[in-house]
Amino acid sequence: MEAIPRRNWIAVMGGLIGAFMAILDIQITNASLKDIQGALSATLSESSWISTSYLVAEMIAIPLSGWLSRGLSVRRYLLWTTGAFIVSSVLCSFSWNLTSMIVFRAMQGFTGGALIPMAFSLIISLLPLHKRATGMALFGLCATFAPAIGPTLGGWLTEQLSWHYIFYLNVPPGLLVMAMLAHGLDKKPVDWAIMRQVDLVGILTMAVGLGLLEVVLEEGNREDWFGSSFIVRLTLISVVALVFFVISQLLRRHPLVNLRLLHNPRFALACFAYLVLGMALMGSIYVLPLYMTQIHNYNALEIGEVLMWMGLPQLLVLPLVPRLVHKVDPRYLVSFGFLIFGVSCFMNVNMSADYAGPQLIQSLIVRALGQPFVMVPLSLIATASLTQEEIPSSSTLLNVLRNLGGAFGIAIIATLLDNDTRIHASQIASTLAASSIEGQAYLLNLTNSMLAQGSDPAIARQQANAVLSGTILRDAAIMAYNQVFYVMGIFLLIASALVLFLRSPAPQAADAAPVEAH
């Protein structure tokens, strides 16, 4: 086997650190939103745009990365975007009102969005086949570990220092990434022929379609979905723009994204599996902190002590996966990973009020053990036999679908939780009618307890009713969380079965030489 140039590894590791930073920043503000909204005099609903603006800009940037990296050269494109990511991160810490924060977060998302697919592309283009599984394992760790520790790290920095430091955090690793990429990638001139092939129609329809779709998914539940004319208008515009985008890409000789790759059944099914993976990964990272906060009043640090079990066990499994993919059919590994992930969700379908962080750890460990078996072999299946020209588009499609899966997953979970909590609360309340002997006895005990604490009779009855209402809402919410985990488990079991229908990739030489660093 031909030795891999050290510069290739340096470039790949630089790209992975950049991707880790970009993925980390998706979630890092979540635990600090209250502090940020207070400093910027914003309401809770307004501050949600701090995360939404990042996600929208990131979604737009990913499809542009293929064309810009080919035209500007990978080295120049990554150095520019990493530098701009550092600058926009610092600008976020200097925000003086909500509008400036949203603008700077959008800049941060747009530049960070380029780092994610480019790390994926560097692995495929700079590593030979026998080392590609190792690269994909490291990329999988970035994609799953970074969002798991994001809220915890953000919360810790905010409590120990201030919310400004969640943005300063990007400066040291960002400078390191620039140094590694500058050393590991060759200088190349701008390819003006590719730059002149700019697909303005594709860029415009893609930006409008994906950007508005992300807004719909992020804000839909808060706006009552299609009960809101705002959401209806955005949905219609998004659908029309995406239809035009697909048509324009299929008709163009040099499309922005080569959608013809989806004609390959193996790649298309792998894309669907990536969509489900995004739903499960981001859905878990969204629902677990929400459960611990709403039901057990955990703070950011307490949540982090639980969520770290979603990441740490992966460090034990990841080194084994690259070896297994050479001995076991990758389809079986992916199917096994989805199955284990699904089992971990079913472990959480019988939660009660006593089910807190320590009880969640067991299912998180199972989940962490299953995740590496999904992303690494799935990435290898999807990218097997691709030509160099197809790598940028394949990276774009896989990463866009993973992000969209996350957005869909969070939107579905938020809607299910709201609707099911109301339904279960109504059902529980109906069983505690005024004539219910057990209900009256419970209220009487609560009232007597309040009276013993010094409340007058009228206030004691009000306090007893408030405690009962709170108990009903808590139990209704727990039942809703149980149903969410059940639905997630079903989706993962379906994905586990469908992956088996993937065609095995054509065998390739294990000692294929790496592509020259570019």
Short mmCIF file of C-alpha atoms in Angstrom, two decimals:
data_model
loop_
_atom_site.label_atom_id
_atom_site.label_comp_id
_atom_site.label_asym_id
_atom_site.label_seq_id
_atom_site.Cartn_x
_atom_site.Cartn_y
_atom_site.Cartn_z
CA MET A 1 0.00 0.00 0.00
CA GLU A 2 1.29 3.41 -0.92
CA ALA A 3 1.99 5.68 2.04
CA ILE A 4 -0.46 8.53 2.57
CA PRO A 5 1.28 11.93 2.47
CA ARG A 6 1.39 13.57 5.89
CA ARG A 7 0.03 16.76 4.34
CA ASN A 8 -3.14 14.89 3.38
CA TRP A 9 -3.75 13.87 6.98
CA ILE A 10 -3.05 17.40 8.21
CA ALA A 11 -5.57 18.81 5.71
CA VAL A 12 -8.20 16.20 6.64
CA MET A 13 -7.77 16.82 10.37
CA GLY A 14 -7.96 20.57 9.80
CA GLY A 15 -11.20 20.08 7.87
CA LEU A 16 -12.61 17.87 10.63
CA ILE A 17 -11.81 20.42 13.35
CA GLY A 18 -13.54 23.07 11.23
CA ALA A 19 -16.61 20.86 10.78
CA PHE A 20 -16.67 20.16 14.53
CA MET A 21 -16.68 23.91 15.25
CA ALA A 22 -19.47 24.56 12.76
CA ILE A 23 -21.67 21.74 14.08
CA LEU A 24 -20.93 22.73 17.68
CA ASP A 25 -22.12 26.28 17.02
CA ILE A 26 -25.55 25.05 15.90
CA GLN A 27 -26.41 24.08 19.48
CA ILE A 28 -23.98 26.05 21.63
CA THR A 29 -26.29 29.08 22.09
CA ASN A 30 -29.29 27.02 23.24
CA ALA A 31 -28.33 26.87 26.92
CA SER A 32 -27.45 30.57 26.94
CA LEU A 33 -30.49 32.01 25.16
CA LYS A 34 -31.97 33.49 28.34
CA ASP A 35 -28.76 35.39 29.08
CA ILE A 36 -28.41 36.55 25.48
CA GLN A 37 -32.03 37.67 25.17
CA GLY A 38 -31.71 39.60 28.43
CA ALA A 39 -28.56 41.36 27.24
CA LEU A 40 -30.15 42.23 23.89
CA SER A 41 -33.59 43.17 25.32
CA ALA A 42 -35.36 40.51 23.25
CA THR A 43 -38.36 38.31 24.00
CA LEU A 44 -38.09 34.52 24.17
CA SER A 45 -39.87 34.07 20.81
CA GLU A 46 -37.66 36.71 19.16
CA SER A 47 -34.49 35.08 20.50
CA SER A 48 -35.37 31.84 18.70
CA TRP A 49 -34.17 33.58 15.53
CA ILE A 50 -30.63 33.50 16.95
CA SER A 51 -30.58 29.76 16.20
CA THR A 52 -32.88 29.89 13.16
CA SER A 53 -30.76 32.46 11.31
CA TYR A 54 -27.67 30.25 11.73
CA LEU A 55 -29.47 27.16 10.44
CA VAL A 56 -31.03 28.94 7.46
CA ALA A 57 -27.70 30.43 6.35
CA GLU A 58 -25.93 27.09 6.86
CA MET A 59 -28.51 25.30 4.74
CA ILE A 60 -27.97 27.80 1.90
CA ALA A 61 -24.17 27.56 2.11
CA ILE A 62 -23.90 23.78 1.81
CA PRO A 63 -25.10 23.48 -1.82
CA LEU A 64 -22.83 26.37 -2.86
CA SER A 65 -19.71 24.70 -1.49
CA GLY A 66 -19.22 22.34 -4.43
CA TRP A 67 -19.21 25.03 -7.13
CA LEU A 68 -17.17 27.55 -5.11
CA SER A 69 -14.53 25.02 -4.03
CA ARG A 70 -14.01 23.89 -7.62
CA GLY A 71 -13.83 27.43 -8.95
CA LEU A 72 -11.82 29.14 -6.23
CA SER A 73 -9.82 25.98 -5.32
CA VAL A 74 -10.42 24.01 -2.15
CA ARG A 75 -7.54 25.68 -0.32
CA ARG A 76 -8.59 29.26 -1.08
CA TYR A 77 -12.28 28.56 -0.41
CA LEU A 78 -11.66 26.90 2.97
CA LEU A 79 -9.19 29.55 4.13
CA TRP A 80 -11.59 32.34 3.21
CA THR A 81 -14.61 30.70 4.83
CA THR A 82 -12.70 29.74 8.00
CA GLY A 83 -11.37 33.29 8.35
CA ALA A 84 -14.85 34.72 7.83
CA PHE A 85 -16.24 32.22 10.38
CA ILE A 86 -13.77 33.49 12.99
CA VAL A 87 -14.58 37.14 12.24
CA SER A 88 -18.35 36.58 12.33
CA SER A 89 -18.01 34.67 15.63
CA VAL A 90 -16.23 37.62 17.21
CA LEU A 91 -18.83 40.01 15.78
CA CYS A 92 -21.57 37.95 17.46
CA SER A 93 -19.99 38.69 20.83
CA PHE A 94 -20.09 42.43 20.01
CA SER A 95 -23.82 42.41 19.11
CA TRP A 96 -25.63 45.48 20.48
CA ASN A 97 -29.23 44.42 19.71
CA LEU A 98 -31.19 41.45 18.40
CA THR A 99 -30.98 42.54 14.75
CA SER A 100 -27.19 42.72 14.80
CA MET A 101 -26.99 39.32 16.51
CA ILE A 102 -29.25 37.72 13.89
CA VAL A 103 -27.18 39.21 11.04
CA PHE A 104 -23.88 38.07 12.56
CA ARG A 105 -25.26 34.60 13.36
CA ALA A 106 -26.39 34.30 9.73
CA MET A 107 -22.86 35.22 8.62
CA GLN A 108 -21.50 32.64 11.03
CA GLY A 109 -23.90 29.98 9.73
CA PHE A 110 -23.13 30.75 6.08
CA THR A 111 -19.37 30.47 6.56
CA GLY A 112 -19.60 27.54 8.98
CA GLY A 113 -21.96 25.74 6.61
CA ALA A 114 -19.14 25.46 4.08
CA LEU A 115 -16.87 23.68 6.57
CA ILE A 116 -19.16 20.67 7.06
CA PRO A 117 -19.45 19.32 3.48
CA MET A 118 -15.85 20.29 2.70
CA ALA A 119 -14.56 18.09 5.54
CA PHE A 120 -16.59 15.24 4.04
CA SER A 121 -15.12 15.95 0.58
CA LEU A 122 -11.55 16.10 1.88
CA ILE A 123 -11.92 12.63 3.38
CA ILE A 124 -13.07 11.17 0.07
CA SER A 125 -10.58 13.01 -2.12
CA LEU A 126 -7.42 12.87 0.04
CA LEU A 127 -7.63 9.42 1.66
CA PRO A 128 -7.38 6.08 -0.18
CA LEU A 129 -10.12 3.54 0.19
CA HIS A 130 -8.39 1.53 2.93
CA LYS A 131 -8.23 4.65 5.15
CA ARG A 132 -11.51 6.24 4.15
CA ALA A 133 -13.43 4.36 6.86
CA THR A 134 -11.12 5.90 9.48
CA GLY A 135 -11.81 9.37 8.09
CA MET A 136 -15.55 8.73 8.03
CA ALA A 137 -15.40 7.50 11.63
CA LEU A 138 -13.81 10.79 12.67
CA PHE A 139 -16.41 12.73 10.68
CA GLY A 140 -19.14 10.71 12.38
CA LEU A 141 -17.70 11.63 15.76
CA CYS A 142 -17.85 15.33 14.79
CA ALA A 143 -21.43 15.03 13.57
CA THR A 144 -22.72 13.27 16.70
CA PHE A 145 -20.46 14.41 19.55
CA ALA A 146 -20.38 18.15 18.76
CA PRO A 147 -24.16 18.77 19.06
CA ALA A 148 -24.30 16.59 22.18
CA ILE A 149 -21.81 18.74 24.09
CA GLY A 150 -22.79 22.08 22.50
CA PRO A 151 -25.47 23.17 25.01
CA THR A 152 -23.37 21.91 27.94
CA LEU A 153 -20.25 23.77 26.86
CA GLY A 154 -22.27 26.91 26.14
CA GLY A 155 -23.98 26.73 29.51
CA TRP A 156 -20.71 26.22 31.38
CA LEU A 157 -18.98 29.13 29.64
CA THR A 158 -21.98 31.38 30.30
CA GLU A 159 -22.12 30.48 34.01
CA GLN A 160 -18.36 30.67 34.61
CA LEU A 161 -17.53 33.66 32.38
CA SER A 162 -20.25 35.21 30.18
CA TRP A 163 -22.24 34.40 27.05
CA HIS A 164 -19.67 36.29 24.94
CA TYR A 165 -17.18 33.45 25.44
CA ILE A 166 -19.29 30.94 23.51
CA PHE A 167 -18.29 32.98 20.45
CA TYR A 168 -14.68 33.72 21.50
CA LEU A 169 -14.28 29.95 21.76
CA ASN A 170 -14.04 29.67 17.95
CA VAL A 171 -10.96 31.87 17.60
CA PRO A 172 -8.09 29.54 18.74
CA PRO A 173 -9.26 26.38 16.88
CA GLY A 174 -10.21 28.51 13.88
CA LEU A 175 -6.67 29.85 13.57
CA LEU A 176 -5.33 26.30 13.96
CA VAL A 177 -7.63 25.10 11.16
CA MET A 178 -6.38 27.85 8.84
CA ALA A 179 -2.76 26.89 9.55
CA MET A 180 -3.41 23.18 8.94
CA LEU A 181 -5.32 23.79 5.70
CA ALA A 182 -2.72 26.26 4.43
CA HIS A 183 -0.02 23.63 4.99
CA GLY A 184 -1.95 20.57 3.82
CA LEU A 185 -3.55 21.83 0.59
CA ASP A 186 -1.80 22.90 -2.59
CA LYS A 187 -2.17 26.39 -4.00
CA LYS A 188 -4.16 26.53 -7.23
CA PRO A 189 -5.27 29.44 -9.38
CA VAL A 190 -8.89 30.48 -9.65
CA ASP A 191 -10.65 28.52 -12.40
CA TRP A 192 -12.54 31.33 -14.09
CA ALA A 193 -14.19 28.92 -16.52
CA ILE A 194 -15.98 27.23 -13.61
CA MET A 195 -16.74 30.55 -11.92
CA ARG A 196 -18.36 31.81 -15.13
CA GLN A 197 -20.62 28.73 -15.11
CA VAL A 198 -22.48 30.33 -12.20
CA ASP A 199 -26.03 29.02 -12.02
CA LEU A 200 -27.87 32.13 -10.88
CA VAL A 201 -31.31 30.53 -11.25
CA GLY A 202 -30.17 27.51 -9.26
CA ILE A 203 -28.59 29.64 -6.53
CA LEU A 204 -31.66 31.86 -6.21
CA THR A 205 -34.25 29.06 -6.20
CA MET A 206 -32.11 26.93 -3.86
CA ALA A 207 -31.54 29.77 -1.40
CA VAL A 208 -35.23 30.73 -1.34
CA GLY A 209 -36.51 27.14 -1.27
CA LEU A 210 -34.19 25.67 1.36
CA GLY A 211 -33.97 28.87 3.40
CA LEU A 212 -37.74 29.29 3.72
CA LEU A 213 -38.23 25.56 4.32
CA GLU A 214 -35.82 25.79 7.26
CA VAL A 215 -37.74 28.80 8.62
CA VAL A 216 -41.04 26.90 8.28
CA LEU A 217 -39.67 23.89 10.16
CA GLU A 218 -38.04 26.00 12.88
CA GLU A 219 -40.92 28.43 13.45
CA GLY A 220 -43.94 26.35 12.38
CA ASN A 221 -44.85 24.96 15.77
CA ARG A 222 -44.53 28.37 17.47
CA GLU A 223 -46.75 29.90 14.76
CA ASP A 224 -49.43 27.16 14.89
CA TRP A 225 -48.31 25.72 11.55
CA PHE A 226 -50.86 26.19 8.77
CA GLY A 227 -53.16 28.10 11.07
CA SER A 228 -50.71 30.94 10.42
CA SER A 229 -50.90 32.83 7.11
CA PHE A 230 -47.17 33.59 7.55
CA ILE A 231 -46.28 29.87 7.53
CA VAL A 232 -48.68 29.15 4.65
CA ARG A 233 -47.09 31.83 2.47
CA LEU A 234 -43.55 30.70 3.26
CA THR A 235 -44.46 27.07 2.53
CA LEU A 236 -45.98 27.88 -0.86
CA ILE A 237 -42.99 30.02 -1.88
CA SER A 238 -40.57 27.33 -0.69
CA VAL A 239 -42.33 24.53 -2.60
CA VAL A 240 -42.48 26.54 -5.83
CA ALA A 241 -38.81 27.55 -5.52
CA LEU A 242 -37.67 23.98 -4.85
CA VAL A 243 -39.66 22.64 -7.82
CA PHE A 244 -38.00 25.21 -10.09
CA PHE A 245 -34.62 24.36 -8.53
CA VAL A 246 -35.01 20.64 -9.31
CA ILE A 247 -36.14 21.33 -12.88
CA SER A 248 -33.31 23.79 -13.51
CA GLN A 249 -30.68 21.38 -12.15
CA LEU A 250 -31.90 18.51 -14.32
CA LEU A 251 -31.89 20.67 -17.46
CA ARG A 252 -28.50 22.36 -16.98
CA ARG A 253 -25.31 20.89 -18.41
CA HIS A 254 -23.30 22.19 -15.43
CA PRO A 255 -25.75 22.19 -12.51
CA LEU A 256 -25.06 23.67 -9.10
CA VAL A 257 -25.87 20.25 -7.58
CA ASN A 258 -25.87 17.11 -9.69
CA LEU A 259 -29.30 15.71 -8.79
CA ARG A 260 -28.82 12.96 -11.39
CA LEU A 261 -26.88 11.10 -8.72
CA LEU A 262 -30.28 10.23 -7.23
CA HIS A 263 -30.94 8.04 -10.29
CA ASN A 264 -28.59 5.57 -8.61
CA PRO A 265 -30.88 3.50 -6.33
CA ARG A 266 -28.06 2.81 -3.86
CA PHE A 267 -27.22 6.48 -3.48
CA ALA A 268 -30.91 7.49 -3.30
CA LEU A 269 -31.64 4.97 -0.54
CA ALA A 270 -28.49 6.04 1.30
CA CYS A 271 -29.75 9.64 1.12
CA PHE A 272 -33.04 8.54 2.70
CA ALA A 273 -31.11 6.75 5.44
CA TYR A 274 -29.14 9.97 6.04
CA LEU A 275 -32.45 11.84 6.36
CA VAL A 276 -33.66 9.39 9.03
CA LEU A 277 -30.28 9.54 10.75
CA GLY A 278 -30.52 13.34 10.93
CA MET A 279 -34.03 13.08 12.38
CA ALA A 280 -32.86 10.64 15.05
CA LEU A 281 -29.62 12.43 15.96
CA MET A 282 -30.98 15.96 16.18
CA GLY A 283 -34.31 14.75 17.55
CA SER A 284 -32.53 13.02 20.45
CA ILE A 285 -30.36 16.04 21.16
CA TYR A 286 -33.48 18.24 21.15
CA VAL A 287 -35.88 16.09 23.16
CA LEU A 288 -33.60 14.83 25.94
CA PRO A 289 -32.54 18.25 27.34
CA LEU A 290 -36.15 19.42 26.95
CA TYR A 291 -37.38 16.47 29.02
CA MET A 292 -34.79 16.97 31.76
CA THR A 293 -35.50 20.71 31.92
CA GLN A 294 -39.31 20.52 31.83
CA ILE A 295 -39.85 17.50 34.07
CA HIS A 296 -36.89 17.63 36.46
CA ASN A 297 -35.70 21.27 36.27
CA TYR A 298 -32.13 20.34 35.30
CA ASN A 299 -29.72 23.16 34.53
CA ALA A 300 -27.22 23.15 31.63
CA LEU A 301 -24.42 21.52 33.61
CA GLU A 302 -26.68 18.76 34.97
CA ILE A 303 -27.96 18.08 31.46
CA GLY A 304 -24.38 17.92 30.21
CA GLU A 305 -23.43 15.32 32.81
CA VAL A 306 -26.16 13.10 31.37
CA LEU A 307 -25.69 13.85 27.65
CA MET A 308 -21.97 13.12 27.75
CA TRP A 309 -22.97 9.44 27.83
CA MET A 310 -24.31 9.94 24.32
CA GLY A 311 -20.79 10.78 23.14
CA LEU A 312 -18.12 9.15 25.30
CA PRO A 313 -18.95 5.47 24.60
CA GLN A 314 -18.56 6.20 20.88
CA LEU A 315 -14.83 6.64 21.49
CA LEU A 316 -14.66 2.93 22.37
CA VAL A 317 -16.55 1.74 19.30
CA LEU A 318 -15.29 4.08 16.57
CA PRO A 319 -11.81 2.50 16.27
CA LEU A 320 -13.43 -0.89 15.63
CA VAL A 321 -15.79 0.21 12.86
CA PRO A 322 -13.14 0.92 10.15
CA ARG A 323 -11.84 -2.63 10.64
CA LEU A 324 -15.30 -4.18 10.58
CA VAL A 325 -16.28 -2.56 7.27
CA HIS A 326 -13.56 -4.61 5.54
CA LYS A 327 -14.84 -7.88 7.05
CA VAL A 328 -18.63 -7.42 7.25
CA ASP A 329 -21.05 -6.26 4.56
CA PRO A 330 -21.56 -2.51 5.32
CA ARG A 331 -25.33 -2.92 4.85
CA TYR A 332 -25.49 -5.25 7.84
CA LEU A 333 -23.47 -2.84 9.96
CA VAL A 334 -25.79 0.09 9.09
CA SER A 335 -28.88 -2.03 9.71
CA PHE A 336 -27.45 -3.16 13.06
CA GLY A 337 -26.65 0.45 14.01
CA PHE A 338 -30.18 1.66 13.22
CA LEU A 339 -31.60 -1.32 15.14
CA ILE A 340 -29.53 -0.53 18.26
CA PHE A 341 -30.46 3.16 17.97
CA GLY A 342 -34.13 2.15 17.75
CA VAL A 343 -33.82 -0.14 20.78
CA SER A 344 -32.41 2.76 22.79
CA CYS A 345 -35.53 4.80 21.96
CA PHE A 346 -37.84 1.95 23.01
CA MET A 347 -35.98 1.87 26.34
CA ASN A 348 -37.52 5.31 27.02
CA VAL A 349 -41.18 4.60 26.22
CA ASN A 350 -42.20 3.77 29.81
CA MET A 351 -40.83 6.82 31.63
CA SER A 352 -42.50 8.11 34.79
CA ALA A 353 -42.00 11.06 37.12
CA ASP A 354 -39.17 9.13 38.80
CA TYR A 355 -37.33 8.66 35.49
CA ALA A 356 -34.56 11.28 35.55
CA GLY A 357 -30.95 11.63 34.41
CA PRO A 358 -29.50 8.50 36.09
CA GLN A 359 -32.25 6.39 34.53
CA LEU A 360 -31.59 7.88 31.06
CA ILE A 361 -27.90 7.00 31.05
CA GLN A 362 -28.43 3.34 30.20
CA SER A 363 -30.38 4.14 27.04
CA LEU A 364 -27.83 6.83 26.09
CA ILE A 365 -24.99 4.31 26.29
CA VAL A 366 -26.90 1.93 24.03
CA ARG A 367 -27.58 4.80 21.62
CA ALA A 368 -23.90 5.80 21.60
CA LEU A 369 -22.85 2.23 20.83
CA GLY A 370 -25.19 2.07 17.84
CA GLN A 371 -24.46 5.43 16.18
CA PRO A 372 -20.94 4.65 14.84
CA PHE A 373 -22.30 1.59 13.03
CA VAL A 374 -24.63 3.85 11.04
CA MET A 375 -22.71 6.88 9.81
CA VAL A 376 -19.37 5.30 8.87
CA PRO A 377 -20.55 2.33 6.75
CA LEU A 378 -23.45 4.38 5.34
CA SER A 379 -21.07 7.08 4.12
CA LEU A 380 -18.89 4.43 2.49
CA ILE A 381 -21.87 2.82 0.76
CA ALA A 382 -23.15 6.16 -0.51
CA THR A 383 -19.81 7.34 -1.87
CA ALA A 384 -18.48 4.05 -3.26
CA SER A 385 -17.51 4.22 -6.95
CA LEU A 386 -18.04 7.98 -7.18
CA THR A 387 -15.87 9.92 -9.58
CA GLN A 388 -13.95 13.03 -8.50
CA GLU A 389 -16.51 15.20 -10.33
CA GLU A 390 -19.38 13.64 -8.36
CA ILE A 391 -17.82 14.07 -4.90
CA PRO A 392 -18.91 17.71 -4.29
CA SER A 393 -22.54 17.02 -5.25
CA SER A 394 -22.70 13.80 -3.22
CA SER A 395 -21.31 15.59 -0.17
CA THR A 396 -23.82 18.39 -0.66
CA LEU A 397 -26.82 16.07 -0.97
CA LEU A 398 -25.87 13.90 2.02
CA ASN A 399 -25.20 16.85 4.32
CA VAL A 400 -28.29 18.81 3.21
CA LEU A 401 -30.48 15.77 3.82
CA ARG A 402 -28.91 15.15 7.23
CA ASN A 403 -29.60 18.78 8.18
CA LEU A 404 -33.12 18.66 6.75
CA GLY A 405 -33.73 15.42 8.62
CA GLY A 406 -32.74 17.17 11.84
CA ALA A 407 -35.06 20.10 11.09
CA PHE A 408 -37.95 17.77 10.23
CA GLY A 409 -37.29 15.67 13.32
CA ILE A 410 -37.29 18.64 15.69
CA ALA A 411 -40.44 20.09 14.06
CA ILE A 412 -42.28 16.76 14.31
CA ILE A 413 -41.20 16.22 17.93
CA ALA A 414 -42.16 19.75 19.02
CA THR A 415 -45.59 19.37 17.40
CA LEU A 416 -46.20 15.90 18.86
CA LEU A 417 -45.20 17.06 22.34
CA ASP A 418 -47.55 20.06 22.24
CA ASN A 419 -50.53 18.19 20.79
CA ASP A 420 -50.14 14.99 22.80
CA THR A 421 -49.60 16.87 26.07
CA ARG A 422 -52.90 18.72 25.58
CA ILE A 423 -54.72 15.49 24.67
CA HIS A 424 -53.35 13.54 27.64
CA ALA A 425 -54.00 16.42 30.05
CA SER A 426 -57.62 16.51 28.90
CA GLN A 427 -57.96 12.74 29.29
CA ILE A 428 -56.43 12.77 32.79
CA ALA A 429 -58.62 15.68 33.87
CA SER A 430 -61.73 13.89 32.62
CA THR A 431 -60.99 10.99 34.96
CA LEU A 432 -60.86 13.40 37.91
CA ALA A 433 -64.40 14.71 37.69
CA ALA A 434 -65.90 16.68 40.53
CA SER A 435 -67.80 13.57 41.61
CA SER A 436 -64.64 11.42 41.74
CA ILE A 437 -64.13 10.19 45.29
CA GLU A 438 -60.38 9.68 44.73
CA GLY A 439 -60.02 13.15 43.20
CA GLN A 440 -61.87 14.83 46.03
CA ALA A 441 -59.82 12.94 48.61
CA TYR A 442 -56.55 14.00 46.89
CA LEU A 443 -57.66 17.64 46.78
CA LEU A 444 -58.75 17.51 50.43
CA ASN A 445 -55.34 16.16 51.48
CA LEU A 446 -53.59 18.90 49.49
CA THR A 447 -55.86 21.57 51.01
CA ASN A 448 -55.23 20.32 54.55
CA SER A 449 -51.49 20.35 53.84
CA MET A 450 -51.70 24.02 52.74
CA LEU A 451 -53.79 24.90 55.78
CA ALA A 452 -51.16 23.31 58.01
CA GLN A 453 -48.59 25.61 56.43
CA GLY A 454 -50.60 28.68 57.45
CA SER A 455 -52.73 29.45 54.38
CA ASP A 456 -56.33 30.61 54.87
CA PRO A 457 -59.05 28.23 53.53
CA ALA A 458 -59.74 30.08 50.23
CA ILE A 459 -56.05 30.38 49.32
CA ALA A 460 -55.41 26.80 50.42
CA ARG A 461 -58.06 25.52 47.98
CA GLN A 462 -56.53 27.59 45.16
CA GLN A 463 -53.06 26.27 45.97
CA ALA A 464 -54.34 22.70 46.05
CA ASN A 465 -55.98 23.12 42.64
CA ALA A 466 -52.76 24.64 41.24
CA VAL A 467 -50.68 21.70 42.52
CA LEU A 468 -53.18 19.24 41.02
CA SER A 469 -53.11 21.05 37.65
CA GLY A 470 -49.31 21.02 37.68
CA THR A 471 -49.27 17.30 38.42
CA ILE A 472 -51.72 16.63 35.59
CA LEU A 473 -49.63 18.65 33.10
CA ARG A 474 -46.41 16.94 34.23
CA ASP A 475 -47.86 13.44 33.82
CA ALA A 476 -49.42 14.40 30.47
CA ALA A 477 -46.05 15.70 29.26
CA ILE A 478 -44.29 12.49 30.35
CA MET A 479 -46.85 10.44 28.39
CA ALA A 480 -46.20 12.65 25.36
CA TYR A 481 -42.42 12.12 25.66
CA ASN A 482 -43.01 8.37 25.83
CA GLN A 483 -44.95 8.54 22.56
CA VAL A 484 -42.23 10.62 20.90
CA PHE A 485 -39.60 8.00 21.71
CA TYR A 486 -41.94 5.30 20.41
CA VAL A 487 -42.36 7.13 17.09
CA MET A 488 -38.59 7.66 16.80
CA GLY A 489 -38.01 3.97 17.45
CA ILE A 490 -40.47 2.96 14.72
CA PHE A 491 -38.75 5.24 12.17
CA LEU A 492 -35.37 3.74 13.06
CA LEU A 493 -36.66 0.17 12.73
CA ILE A 494 -38.03 1.01 9.26
CA ALA A 495 -34.64 2.48 8.29
CA SER A 496 -32.92 -0.65 9.64
CA ALA A 497 -35.03 -2.84 7.35
CA LEU A 498 -34.76 -0.60 4.27
CA VAL A 499 -30.96 -0.45 4.43
CA LEU A 500 -30.83 -4.18 3.73
CA PHE A 501 -32.25 -3.46 0.26
CA LEU A 502 -29.17 -1.39 -0.63
CA ARG A 503 -26.98 -2.96 -3.29
CA SER A 504 -23.50 -3.71 -2.06
CA PRO A 505 -20.92 -1.34 -3.59
CA ALA A 506 -18.70 -2.69 -6.30
CA PRO A 507 -15.42 -4.00 -4.89
CA GLN A 508 -12.51 -1.61 -5.15
CA ALA A 509 -8.80 -1.99 -4.60
CA ALA A 510 -8.04 -1.64 -0.94
CA ASP A 511 -4.76 0.01 -1.67
CA ALA A 512 -6.09 2.65 -3.99
CA ALA A 513 -3.76 5.60 -3.94
CA PRO A 514 -4.90 8.88 -2.46
CA VAL A 515 -5.64 11.82 -4.65
CA GLU A 516 -2.96 14.50 -4.72
CA ALA A 517 -3.65 17.21 -2.15
CA HIS A 518 -5.39 20.13 -3.81
#
